[in-house]
């Protein structure tokens, strides 16, 4: 059996958590392969809302092994809080969660360094979630980071002290006041002890054995293609590979084992944090989308920037990820619009019209070219069957499929697990 990958095709928050949870009954394993507590994946079912940051979104299904892969950076303090929240809701976690020994650790000083770096950048700040993601991946690639497997060593405190020394040299240069550090460290070491209660293993073996045994595996991405370290709107990106290829390096899975690549996108666009956003709406339409879509960050609560769907960006994301099918989220958010715009091309400074995504997405380099389609002006939140959707929404879906040349197999019409319409059950193997 192969590993299917589910990932965001925009700037994150497309609805990955909802769909992983929705597809989970068909899978035996759900594995996170990159990112860390910068992610906020929301699941809504049985009248309850859950937001997961580091725990895979298959955790609510008792039959699923949930794996945190080596590509992830894990904050033990946030992990403990998440687990405590799940235990309070009687969700079993000890038997069906496995953490890779090779997963990298976020230590308290990573968060301090993240904040210091953003302050130093001033107006050019990335708008990081300040969870220590950038500094943790920097240490990984500098080859002196700590990994989850290290916590099992009797020398862990020494390893930590060595890393702290490096971090203090940097923090000193920012003039950091260390008065809060002892309290953070106390919390950190308590969380490390808690982490030891979980299964910590060489999960690349677990996953590859599952593949040979014919088990179905779903790799859950965090962030989105346009936040990818290589292909996103650099430097306004995250520090990991958010792509389908990231599932290979972040779990220890060979490329030949990748099966379906589910690409998730919203019927419009959002972005949280700084950086270019060609179709951004800084007007009352943008505000209408923000309110209708409750577009406020799941991790930081920040208002998300909003704009029309950007097809050059979507095509690019499909290309670099090899998306085999598209899942369109939050169609209901556009229920009340007379007209809906879609950006089909960009105009470049020399007047050339292109549907390709250039490296520089600033307003000086690209201007969106729009097509206007009629809105559906119908409340679609309670619709269960594709055939019952308004004709104008079907026209919107067909237009996107024809432009991007990848089938849309699922349409989401509300946050709840049950507000999900399947267009091609055979392609989703439902
Ligand atoms: P993720 O990071 O990709 O998992 O997405 P988030 O959870 O950060 O953000 C998606 C938000 O949209 C959450 O609040 C979801 O509950 C909500 N959501 C998901 N799908 C739909 C949908 O089809 N319609 C509406 N209105 N909300 C949705
Ligand atoms: P999910 O998985 C949306 C954004 C931040 C910032 C940039 C870098 O929920 O889709 P970082 O903390 O990684 O240094 O921030 O990336 N960002 C996200 N935006 N959804 C996310 O995750 C994000 N994770 C990071 O806002 O612009
Ligand atoms: Mg999110």
Short mmCIF file of C-alpha atoms and ligand atoms in Angstrom, two decimals:
data_model
loop_
_atom_site.label_atom_id
_atom_site.label_comp_id
_atom_site.label_asym_id
_atom_site.label_seq_id
_atom_site.Cartn_x
_atom_site.Cartn_y
_atom_site.Cartn_z
CA UNK A 1 0.00 0.00 0.00
CA UNK A 2 1.18 3.53 -0.60
CA UNK A 3 1.39 6.69 1.46
CA UNK A 4 -1.16 9.34 0.51
CA UNK A 5 -0.21 12.93 1.24
CA UNK A 6 -2.59 15.70 2.19
CA UNK A 7 -1.26 19.22 2.01
CA UNK A 8 -2.20 22.88 1.75
CA UNK A 9 -1.85 24.57 -1.63
CA UNK A 10 -2.06 28.16 -0.40
CA UNK A 11 -0.67 30.08 2.61
CA UNK A 12 -1.88 27.55 5.20
CA UNK A 13 -5.16 27.25 7.12
CA UNK A 14 -6.93 25.69 4.14
CA UNK A 15 -8.78 23.20 6.36
CA UNK A 16 -6.26 20.34 6.49
CA UNK A 17 -7.28 19.28 10.02
CA UNK A 18 -10.94 18.94 9.06
CA UNK A 19 -10.15 16.76 6.05
CA UNK A 20 -7.56 14.53 7.72
CA UNK A 21 -10.17 13.80 10.37
CA UNK A 22 -12.81 13.24 7.67
CA UNK A 23 -10.63 10.83 5.65
CA UNK A 24 -9.13 9.12 8.73
CA UNK A 25 -11.61 6.18 8.92
CA UNK A 26 -10.06 4.85 5.67
CA UNK A 27 -6.52 4.92 7.05
CA UNK A 28 -4.52 2.89 9.60
CA UNK A 29 -1.83 5.49 10.15
CA UNK A 30 -1.81 9.32 10.15
CA UNK A 31 1.63 10.94 10.23
CA UNK A 32 2.74 14.57 10.55
CA UNK A 33 5.93 15.14 8.53
CA UNK A 34 6.98 18.76 9.05
CA UNK A 35 6.31 22.00 10.90
CA UNK A 36 5.53 22.20 14.58
CA UNK A 37 3.36 24.24 16.92
CA UNK A 38 3.11 27.02 14.31
CA UNK A 39 0.34 24.84 12.84
CA UNK A 40 -3.23 25.07 14.10
CA UNK A 41 -5.49 22.38 12.66
CA UNK A 42 -9.16 22.70 13.56
CA UNK A 43 -11.59 19.77 13.75
CA UNK A 44 -15.31 20.15 14.48
CA UNK A 45 -17.58 17.19 15.21
CA UNK A 46 -20.36 16.26 17.65
CA UNK A 47 -20.77 19.96 18.49
CA UNK A 48 -17.18 20.30 19.73
CA UNK A 49 -14.22 22.15 18.29
CA UNK A 50 -10.66 20.89 18.74
CA UNK A 51 -7.49 22.69 17.64
CA UNK A 52 -4.37 20.55 17.23
CA UNK A 53 -0.90 22.01 16.88
CA UNK A 54 1.52 19.11 16.96
CA UNK A 55 -0.63 16.01 17.39
CA UNK A 56 -1.74 14.41 14.10
CA UNK A 57 -5.40 14.95 13.23
CA UNK A 58 -6.16 11.21 13.30
CA UNK A 59 -6.00 11.18 17.12
CA UNK A 60 -9.78 11.07 17.59
CA UNK A 61 -9.99 7.68 15.84
CA UNK A 62 -8.95 4.93 18.24
CA UNK A 63 -7.94 2.50 15.46
CA UNK A 64 -5.33 4.87 14.01
CA UNK A 65 -1.62 4.99 14.82
CA UNK A 66 -0.68 8.65 14.93
CA UNK A 67 2.94 9.35 14.15
CA UNK A 68 5.05 12.47 14.67
CA UNK A 69 7.83 12.20 12.10
CA UNK A 70 11.47 13.26 12.04
CA UNK A 71 10.67 16.30 9.86
CA UNK A 72 8.71 17.89 12.72
CA UNK A 73 10.07 20.28 15.37
CA UNK A 74 8.37 19.44 18.67
CA UNK A 75 7.85 21.76 21.63
CA UNK A 76 7.46 19.48 24.70
CA UNK A 77 5.69 22.21 26.70
CA UNK A 78 3.04 22.76 24.03
CA UNK A 79 2.84 19.00 23.48
CA UNK A 80 2.04 18.44 27.18
CA UNK A 81 -0.67 21.12 27.09
CA UNK A 82 -2.22 19.54 23.99
CA UNK A 83 -2.16 16.09 25.54
CA UNK A 84 -3.67 17.39 28.80
CA UNK A 85 -6.47 18.97 26.74
CA UNK A 86 -7.13 15.67 24.95
CA UNK A 87 -7.07 13.64 28.18
CA UNK A 88 -9.56 16.09 29.71
CA UNK A 89 -11.88 15.17 26.83
CA UNK A 90 -11.27 11.44 27.40
CA UNK A 91 -9.35 10.99 24.16
CA UNK A 92 -6.92 8.05 24.35
CA UNK A 93 -3.36 9.10 23.52
CA UNK A 94 -0.85 6.74 25.11
CA UNK A 95 -1.58 3.71 22.91
CA UNK A 96 -1.99 5.38 19.54
CA UNK A 97 0.69 8.07 19.38
CA UNK A 98 4.29 7.34 18.39
CA UNK A 99 7.06 9.93 18.19
CA UNK A 100 10.17 9.56 16.09
CA UNK A 101 13.48 9.48 17.97
CA UNK A 102 14.71 11.74 15.18
CA UNK A 103 12.10 14.48 15.74
CA UNK A 104 13.83 17.74 16.65
CA UNK A 105 13.15 19.50 19.95
CA UNK A 106 12.14 23.12 20.41
CA UNK A 107 13.72 24.45 23.62
CA UNK A 108 12.55 27.62 25.43
CA UNK A 109 15.45 29.70 24.07
CA UNK A 110 14.30 28.93 20.49
CA UNK A 111 11.16 30.92 21.23
CA UNK A 112 13.19 33.76 22.73
CA UNK A 113 15.47 33.79 19.69
CA UNK A 114 12.45 33.84 17.37
CA UNK A 115 11.08 36.91 19.16
CA UNK A 116 14.48 38.63 19.19
CA UNK A 117 14.98 38.00 15.47
CA UNK A 118 11.55 39.40 14.61
CA UNK A 119 12.14 42.50 16.76
CA UNK A 120 15.46 43.04 15.04
CA UNK A 121 13.83 42.82 11.60
CA UNK A 122 11.44 45.67 12.49
CA UNK A 123 9.12 46.51 9.56
CA UNK A 124 10.61 43.63 7.55
CA UNK A 125 9.46 41.05 10.12
CA UNK A 126 8.09 37.75 8.82
CA UNK A 127 5.09 37.74 11.10
CA UNK A 128 6.22 34.45 12.63
CA UNK A 129 3.95 32.64 15.06
CA UNK A 130 6.88 33.07 17.52
CA UNK A 131 6.87 29.37 18.40
CA UNK A 132 10.62 29.02 17.81
CA UNK A 133 10.25 27.30 14.43
CA UNK A 134 12.96 29.21 12.51
CA UNK A 135 15.63 28.92 15.25
CA UNK A 136 14.84 25.21 15.81
CA UNK A 137 15.29 24.37 12.10
CA UNK A 138 18.42 26.59 12.03
CA UNK A 139 19.94 24.40 14.75
CA UNK A 140 18.90 21.26 12.89
CA UNK A 141 20.76 22.35 9.77
CA UNK A 142 23.70 23.69 11.81
CA UNK A 143 23.93 20.13 13.17
CA UNK A 144 23.83 20.85 16.86
CA UNK A 145 20.12 20.45 17.69
CA UNK A 146 18.54 18.13 20.26
CA UNK A 147 16.26 15.30 19.20
CA UNK A 148 13.53 13.41 21.01
CA UNK A 149 15.77 10.30 21.19
CA UNK A 150 18.28 12.37 23.18
CA UNK A 151 15.89 12.71 26.12
CA UNK A 152 16.44 8.99 26.84
CA UNK A 153 20.16 9.58 27.40
CA UNK A 154 21.49 10.08 30.93
CA UNK A 155 23.52 12.94 29.47
CA UNK A 156 20.49 14.90 28.23
CA UNK A 157 21.01 17.75 30.75
CA UNK A 158 24.57 18.18 29.43
CA UNK A 159 23.37 18.20 25.81
CA UNK A 160 20.85 20.87 26.79
CA UNK A 161 23.49 22.94 28.62
CA UNK A 162 25.72 22.90 25.55
CA UNK A 163 22.92 24.16 23.31
CA UNK A 164 21.90 26.78 25.87
CA UNK A 165 25.45 28.14 25.88
CA UNK A 166 25.23 28.70 22.10
CA UNK A 167 21.82 30.33 22.41
CA UNK A 168 23.01 32.61 25.23
CA UNK A 169 25.84 33.91 23.06
CA UNK A 170 23.19 34.98 20.53
CA UNK A 171 20.71 36.26 23.10
CA UNK A 172 23.45 38.31 24.77
CA UNK A 173 23.98 40.11 21.48
CA UNK A 174 20.28 41.04 21.56
CA UNK A 175 20.69 42.25 25.19
CA UNK A 176 18.24 39.65 26.45
CA UNK A 177 17.11 39.74 30.10
CA UNK A 178 17.19 36.14 31.42
CA UNK A 179 14.98 36.62 34.46
CA UNK A 180 12.12 34.50 33.01
CA UNK A 181 14.34 31.66 31.78
CA UNK A 182 14.49 29.54 34.98
CA UNK A 183 10.68 29.26 35.10
CA UNK A 184 10.59 28.27 31.41
CA UNK A 185 13.31 25.69 31.96
CA UNK A 186 11.46 24.17 34.89
CA UNK A 187 8.37 23.78 32.70
CA UNK A 188 10.51 22.37 29.88
CA UNK A 189 12.16 19.66 31.99
CA UNK A 190 8.79 18.66 33.50
CA UNK A 191 7.43 18.35 29.94
CA UNK A 192 10.45 16.25 28.93
CA UNK A 193 9.66 13.80 31.75
CA UNK A 194 6.05 13.69 30.53
CA UNK A 195 7.22 13.03 26.95
CA UNK A 196 9.05 9.91 28.17
CA UNK A 197 5.68 8.30 28.90
CA UNK A 198 5.00 8.05 25.16
CA UNK A 199 6.20 5.54 22.59
CA UNK A 200 9.46 6.92 21.18
CA UNK A 201 10.82 4.86 18.31
CA UNK A 202 12.61 4.65 14.97
CA UNK A 203 9.29 5.35 13.23
CA UNK A 204 10.79 5.06 9.74
CA UNK A 205 10.66 1.31 10.43
CA UNK A 206 7.11 1.50 11.77
CA UNK A 207 5.96 3.29 8.62
CA UNK A 208 7.82 1.11 6.15
CA UNK A 209 6.57 -2.06 7.90
CA UNK A 210 3.05 -0.66 7.67
CA UNK A 211 3.57 -0.10 3.93
CA UNK A 212 4.72 -3.72 3.45
CA UNK A 213 1.78 -5.01 5.49
CA UNK A 214 -0.61 -3.21 3.14
CA UNK A 215 -1.76 -0.66 5.70
CA UNK A 216 -3.14 2.65 4.51
CA UNK A 217 -1.10 5.68 5.55
CA UNK A 218 -2.00 9.35 5.34
CA UNK A 219 0.76 11.95 5.65
CA UNK A 220 -0.61 15.22 7.08
CA UNK A 221 1.08 18.41 5.93
CA UNK A 222 1.23 21.65 7.87
CA UNK A 223 1.34 25.21 6.47
CA UNK A 224 0.99 25.36 2.67
CA UNK A 225 2.87 25.41 -0.64
CA UNK A 226 3.24 29.20 -0.66
CA UNK A 227 4.95 29.07 2.76
CA UNK A 228 7.44 26.41 1.63
CA UNK A 229 11.09 27.24 2.39
CA UNK A 230 12.11 26.76 -1.28
CA UNK A 231 9.02 27.53 -3.34
CA UNK A 232 7.07 29.91 -1.09
CA UNK A 233 7.21 33.70 -1.06
CA UNK A 234 10.68 33.74 0.50
CA UNK A 235 11.71 35.18 2.97
CA UNK A 236 8.08 35.37 4.16
CA UNK A 237 7.82 31.61 4.56
CA UNK A 238 8.21 28.98 7.24
CA UNK A 239 11.43 27.00 7.68
CA UNK A 240 10.37 23.55 6.46
CA UNK A 241 9.49 21.70 3.27
CA UNK A 242 5.71 21.82 3.13
CA UNK A 243 5.62 19.84 -0.10
CA UNK A 244 4.71 16.26 -1.02
CA UNK A 245 8.47 15.62 -1.25
CA UNK A 246 8.71 16.76 2.39
CA UNK A 247 6.63 13.72 3.35
CA UNK A 248 9.47 11.50 2.04
CA UNK A 249 12.25 13.24 3.95
CA UNK A 250 10.05 13.97 6.98
CA UNK A 251 8.99 10.35 7.50
CA UNK A 252 11.60 8.20 5.79
CA UNK A 253 9.37 7.10 2.93
CA UNK A 254 10.76 6.51 -0.57
CA UNK A 255 9.20 8.59 -3.40
CA UNK A 256 7.95 5.43 -5.12
CA UNK A 257 5.65 4.79 -2.15
CA UNK A 258 3.74 8.06 -2.54
CA UNK A 259 0.20 7.49 -3.84
CA UNK A 260 -2.52 10.13 -3.92
CA UNK A 261 -1.56 13.74 -3.31
CA UNK A 262 -4.63 15.55 -1.96
CA UNK A 263 -4.25 19.28 -2.48
CA UNK A 264 -6.47 21.45 -0.28
CA UNK A 265 -7.44 25.00 -1.16
CA UNK A 266 -10.03 27.52 -0.04
CA UNK A 267 -12.52 28.90 -2.58
CA UNK A 268 -10.67 32.21 -1.97
CA UNK A 269 -7.27 33.01 -0.41
CA UNK A 270 -6.02 33.97 3.04
CA UNK A 271 -2.64 34.72 4.50
CA UNK A 272 -1.56 35.45 8.06
CA UNK A 273 1.72 37.25 8.69
CA UNK A 274 3.72 39.45 6.33
CA UNK A 275 4.66 39.01 2.68
CA UNK A 276 3.23 39.54 -0.79
CA UNK A 277 -0.37 38.53 -1.55
CA UNK A 278 -1.29 39.49 -5.15
CA UNK A 279 -5.07 39.09 -4.84
CA UNK A 280 -5.40 40.66 -1.38
CA UNK A 281 -8.57 42.69 -0.77
CA UNK A 282 -7.98 45.63 1.54
CA UNK A 283 -11.59 46.73 1.30
CA UNK A 284 -15.08 45.88 2.53
CA UNK A 285 -15.19 42.72 0.36
CA UNK A 286 -12.05 41.48 2.12
CA UNK A 287 -13.67 42.27 5.46
CA UNK A 288 -16.87 40.46 4.41
CA UNK A 289 -14.83 37.32 3.60
CA UNK A 290 -12.92 37.60 6.90
CA UNK A 291 -16.13 37.80 8.91
CA UNK A 292 -18.05 35.13 6.94
CA UNK A 293 -15.06 32.75 7.09
CA UNK A 294 -14.13 33.55 10.73
CA UNK A 295 -10.67 34.20 9.37
CA UNK A 296 -8.72 34.59 12.59
CA UNK A 297 -5.60 32.48 13.22
CA UNK A 298 -6.10 29.12 15.00
CA UNK A 299 -2.68 29.46 16.65
CA UNK A 300 -2.25 33.19 17.27
CA UNK A 301 -5.79 34.58 16.89
CA UNK A 302 -4.46 37.19 14.44
CA UNK A 303 -6.91 38.41 11.75
CA UNK A 304 -6.07 36.68 8.47
CA UNK A 305 -5.61 38.75 5.33
CA UNK A 306 -8.16 37.80 2.65
CA UNK A 307 -8.38 37.91 -1.15
CA UNK A 308 -9.78 36.25 -4.28
CA UNK A 309 -8.68 32.84 -5.50
CA UNK A 310 -5.32 32.99 -7.27
CA UNK A 311 -5.10 30.42 -10.09
CA UNK A 312 -1.46 31.01 -11.18
CA UNK A 313 -0.49 30.29 -7.56
CA UNK A 314 -2.82 27.26 -7.38
CA UNK A 315 -1.48 25.82 -10.65
CA UNK A 316 2.08 26.30 -9.39
CA UNK A 317 1.26 24.56 -6.10
CA UNK A 318 -0.34 21.63 -7.99
CA UNK A 319 2.70 21.37 -10.26
CA UNK A 320 5.39 21.29 -7.56
CA UNK A 321 3.39 18.85 -5.44
CA UNK A 322 1.99 16.63 -8.17
CA UNK A 323 -1.52 17.05 -6.76
CA UNK A 324 -3.67 14.19 -8.03
CA UNK A 325 -6.92 15.68 -6.77
CA UNK A 326 -8.20 18.93 -5.32
CA UNK A 327 -10.39 19.45 -2.28
CA UNK A 328 -12.15 22.82 -2.23
CA UNK A 329 -12.83 24.23 1.23
CA UNK A 330 -15.07 26.98 2.61
CA UNK A 331 -17.27 27.36 -0.48
CA UNK A 332 -20.04 28.47 1.93
CA UNK A 333 -18.06 31.60 2.85
CA UNK A 334 -18.87 33.03 -0.60
CA UNK A 335 -22.64 32.37 -0.24
CA UNK A 336 -23.64 36.04 -0.22
CA UNK A 337 -21.69 37.50 -3.12
CA UNK A 338 -23.40 38.72 -6.34
CA UNK A 339 -20.15 38.24 -8.23
CA UNK A 340 -16.97 36.35 -7.49
CA UNK A 341 -13.62 37.19 -9.02
CA UNK A 342 -10.90 34.69 -9.84
CA UNK A 343 -7.37 35.72 -10.76
CA UNK A 344 -6.48 33.72 -13.88
CA UNK A 345 -3.24 35.47 -14.88
CA UNK A 346 -0.70 38.04 -13.79
CA UNK A 347 0.33 41.09 -15.75
CA UNK A 348 4.09 41.65 -15.59
CA UNK A 349 5.73 45.13 -15.62
CA UNK A 350 6.47 44.87 -19.40
CA UNK A 351 2.77 44.18 -20.11
CA UNK A 352 3.20 40.43 -20.65
CA UNK A 353 0.27 38.32 -19.42
CA UNK A 354 1.28 35.03 -17.82
CA UNK A 355 -0.28 32.24 -15.81
CA UNK A 356 3.10 31.32 -14.30
CA UNK A 357 4.23 32.35 -10.83
CA UNK A 358 7.36 34.51 -10.82
CA UNK A 359 9.84 34.49 -7.95
CA UNK A 360 8.85 38.02 -6.94
CA UNK A 361 5.15 38.42 -6.11
CA UNK A 362 5.31 42.05 -4.97
CA UNK A 363 2.77 44.52 -6.47
CA UNK A 364 5.60 46.11 -8.51
CA UNK A 365 6.20 42.75 -10.22
CA UNK A 366 2.73 41.24 -10.69
CA UNK A 367 -0.75 42.64 -11.07
CA UNK A 368 -3.64 40.13 -10.99
CA UNK A 369 -5.88 39.79 -14.04
CA UNK A 370 -9.40 38.74 -13.06
CA UNK A 371 -12.36 36.91 -14.57
CA UNK A 372 -15.73 37.56 -12.92
CA UNK A 373 -18.19 34.73 -12.37
CA UNK A 374 -21.74 34.98 -10.98
CA UNK A 375 -22.19 34.18 -7.26
CA UNK A 376 -24.67 31.53 -6.07
CA UNK A 377 -26.47 33.66 -3.49
CA UNK A 378 -27.74 30.54 -1.73
CA UNK A 379 -27.05 29.08 1.69
CA UNK A 380 -25.22 25.84 0.84
CA UNK A 381 -24.20 24.89 4.41
CA UNK A 382 -26.84 22.16 4.74
CA UNK A 383 -26.45 20.62 1.26
CA UNK A 384 -25.28 16.99 1.30
CA UNK A 385 -25.14 15.96 -2.38
CA UNK A 386 -23.10 17.43 -5.21
CA UNK A 387 -26.12 17.41 -7.54
CA UNK A 388 -28.05 19.66 -5.15
CA UNK A 389 -25.45 22.45 -5.29
CA UNK A 390 -26.48 25.60 -7.17
CA UNK A 391 -25.60 25.67 -10.88
CA UNK A 392 -23.47 28.78 -10.46
CA UNK A 393 -21.29 27.05 -7.85
CA UNK A 394 -20.90 24.06 -10.18
CA UNK A 395 -19.84 26.54 -12.86
CA UNK A 396 -17.23 27.98 -10.44
CA UNK A 397 -15.93 24.46 -9.72
CA UNK A 398 -15.77 23.50 -13.41
CA UNK A 399 -13.97 26.74 -14.25
CA UNK A 400 -11.24 25.97 -11.67
CA UNK A 401 -10.93 22.33 -12.79
CA UNK A 402 -10.53 23.36 -16.43
CA UNK A 403 -7.94 26.02 -15.60
CA UNK A 404 -5.89 23.89 -13.22
CA UNK A 405 -6.49 20.58 -14.97
CA UNK A 406 -6.85 18.57 -11.76
CA UNK A 407 -10.24 17.19 -10.64
CA UNK A 408 -12.00 18.63 -7.60
CA UNK A 409 -13.23 15.59 -5.69
CA UNK A 410 -14.58 17.11 -2.47
CA UNK A 411 -16.33 20.37 -1.59
CA UNK A 412 -16.50 21.54 2.01
CA UNK A 413 -19.50 23.67 2.95
CA UNK A 414 -18.97 24.25 6.68
CA UNK A 415 -16.53 23.52 9.51
CA UNK A 416 -18.27 20.37 10.75
CA UNK A 417 -17.12 16.91 9.70
CA UNK A 418 -20.58 16.26 8.22
CA UNK A 419 -20.58 19.43 6.08
CA UNK A 420 -18.57 17.68 3.39
CA UNK A 421 -19.76 16.89 -0.15
CA UNK A 422 -18.09 14.19 -2.18
CA UNK A 423 -18.02 14.76 -5.92
CA UNK A 424 -15.96 11.74 -6.96
CA UNK A 425 -16.25 8.97 -4.31
CA UNK A 426 -14.32 6.58 -6.56
CA UNK A 427 -11.27 8.92 -6.63
CA UNK A 428 -11.36 9.40 -2.85
CA UNK A 429 -11.73 5.62 -2.43
CA UNK A 430 -14.78 6.19 -0.18
P1 LIG B 1 -5.70 24.04 8.76
O1 LIG B 1 -4.55 24.72 9.43
O2 LIG B 1 -5.46 23.83 7.31
O3 LIG B 1 -6.11 22.77 9.45
O4 LIG B 1 -6.93 25.05 8.88
P2 LIG B 1 -7.38 25.88 10.18
O5 LIG B 1 -8.03 24.96 11.12
O6 LIG B 1 -6.26 26.73 10.69
O7 LIG B 1 -8.40 26.90 9.55
C1 LIG B 1 -9.54 26.49 8.87
C2 LIG B 1 -10.75 27.11 9.58
O8 LIG B 1 -11.89 26.99 8.74
C3 LIG B 1 -11.13 26.40 10.86
O9 LIG B 1 -11.72 27.32 11.73
C4 LIG B 1 -12.16 25.37 10.39
O10 LIG B 1 -13.05 24.97 11.42
C5 LIG B 1 -12.86 26.16 9.34
N1 LIG B 1 -13.41 25.38 8.21
C6 LIG B 1 -12.91 24.26 7.61
N2 LIG B 1 -13.64 23.94 6.52
C7 LIG B 1 -14.64 24.86 6.45
C8 LIG B 1 -15.70 25.08 5.53
O11 LIG B 1 -15.89 24.38 4.55
N3 LIG B 1 -16.51 26.17 5.76
C9 LIG B 1 -16.32 27.00 6.84
N4 LIG B 1 -17.15 28.03 6.97
N5 LIG B 1 -15.33 26.82 7.72
C10 LIG B 1 -14.48 25.78 7.52
P1 LIG B 2 -1.30 25.57 9.41
O1 LIG B 2 -0.66 24.20 9.47
C1 LIG B 2 -0.93 29.78 8.33
C2 LIG B 2 3.01 31.60 8.77
C3 LIG B 2 3.20 32.66 9.84
C4 LIG B 2 4.29 33.50 9.21
C5 LIG B 2 5.15 32.46 8.52
C6 LIG B 2 6.35 32.01 9.34
O2 LIG B 2 -2.24 25.84 10.50
O3 LIG B 2 -1.84 25.83 8.04
P2 LIG B 2 6.73 30.54 11.52
O4 LIG B 2 6.02 30.55 12.85
O5 LIG B 2 6.67 29.25 10.81
O6 LIG B 2 8.12 31.09 11.63
O7 LIG B 2 5.92 31.63 10.63
O8 LIG B 2 4.32 31.35 8.27
N1 LIG B 2 2.49 30.32 9.26
C7 LIG B 2 1.23 29.89 9.03
N2 LIG B 2 0.20 30.50 8.41
N3 LIG B 2 -1.05 28.52 8.77
C8 LIG B 2 -0.03 27.89 9.36
O9 LIG B 2 -0.06 26.57 9.70
C9 LIG B 2 1.19 28.59 9.55
N4 LIG B 2 2.38 28.29 10.10
C10 LIG B 2 3.17 29.35 9.91
O10 LIG B 2 2.02 33.39 10.05
O11 LIG B 2 3.74 34.33 8.20
MG1 LIG B 3 -4.21 26.40 10.64
#
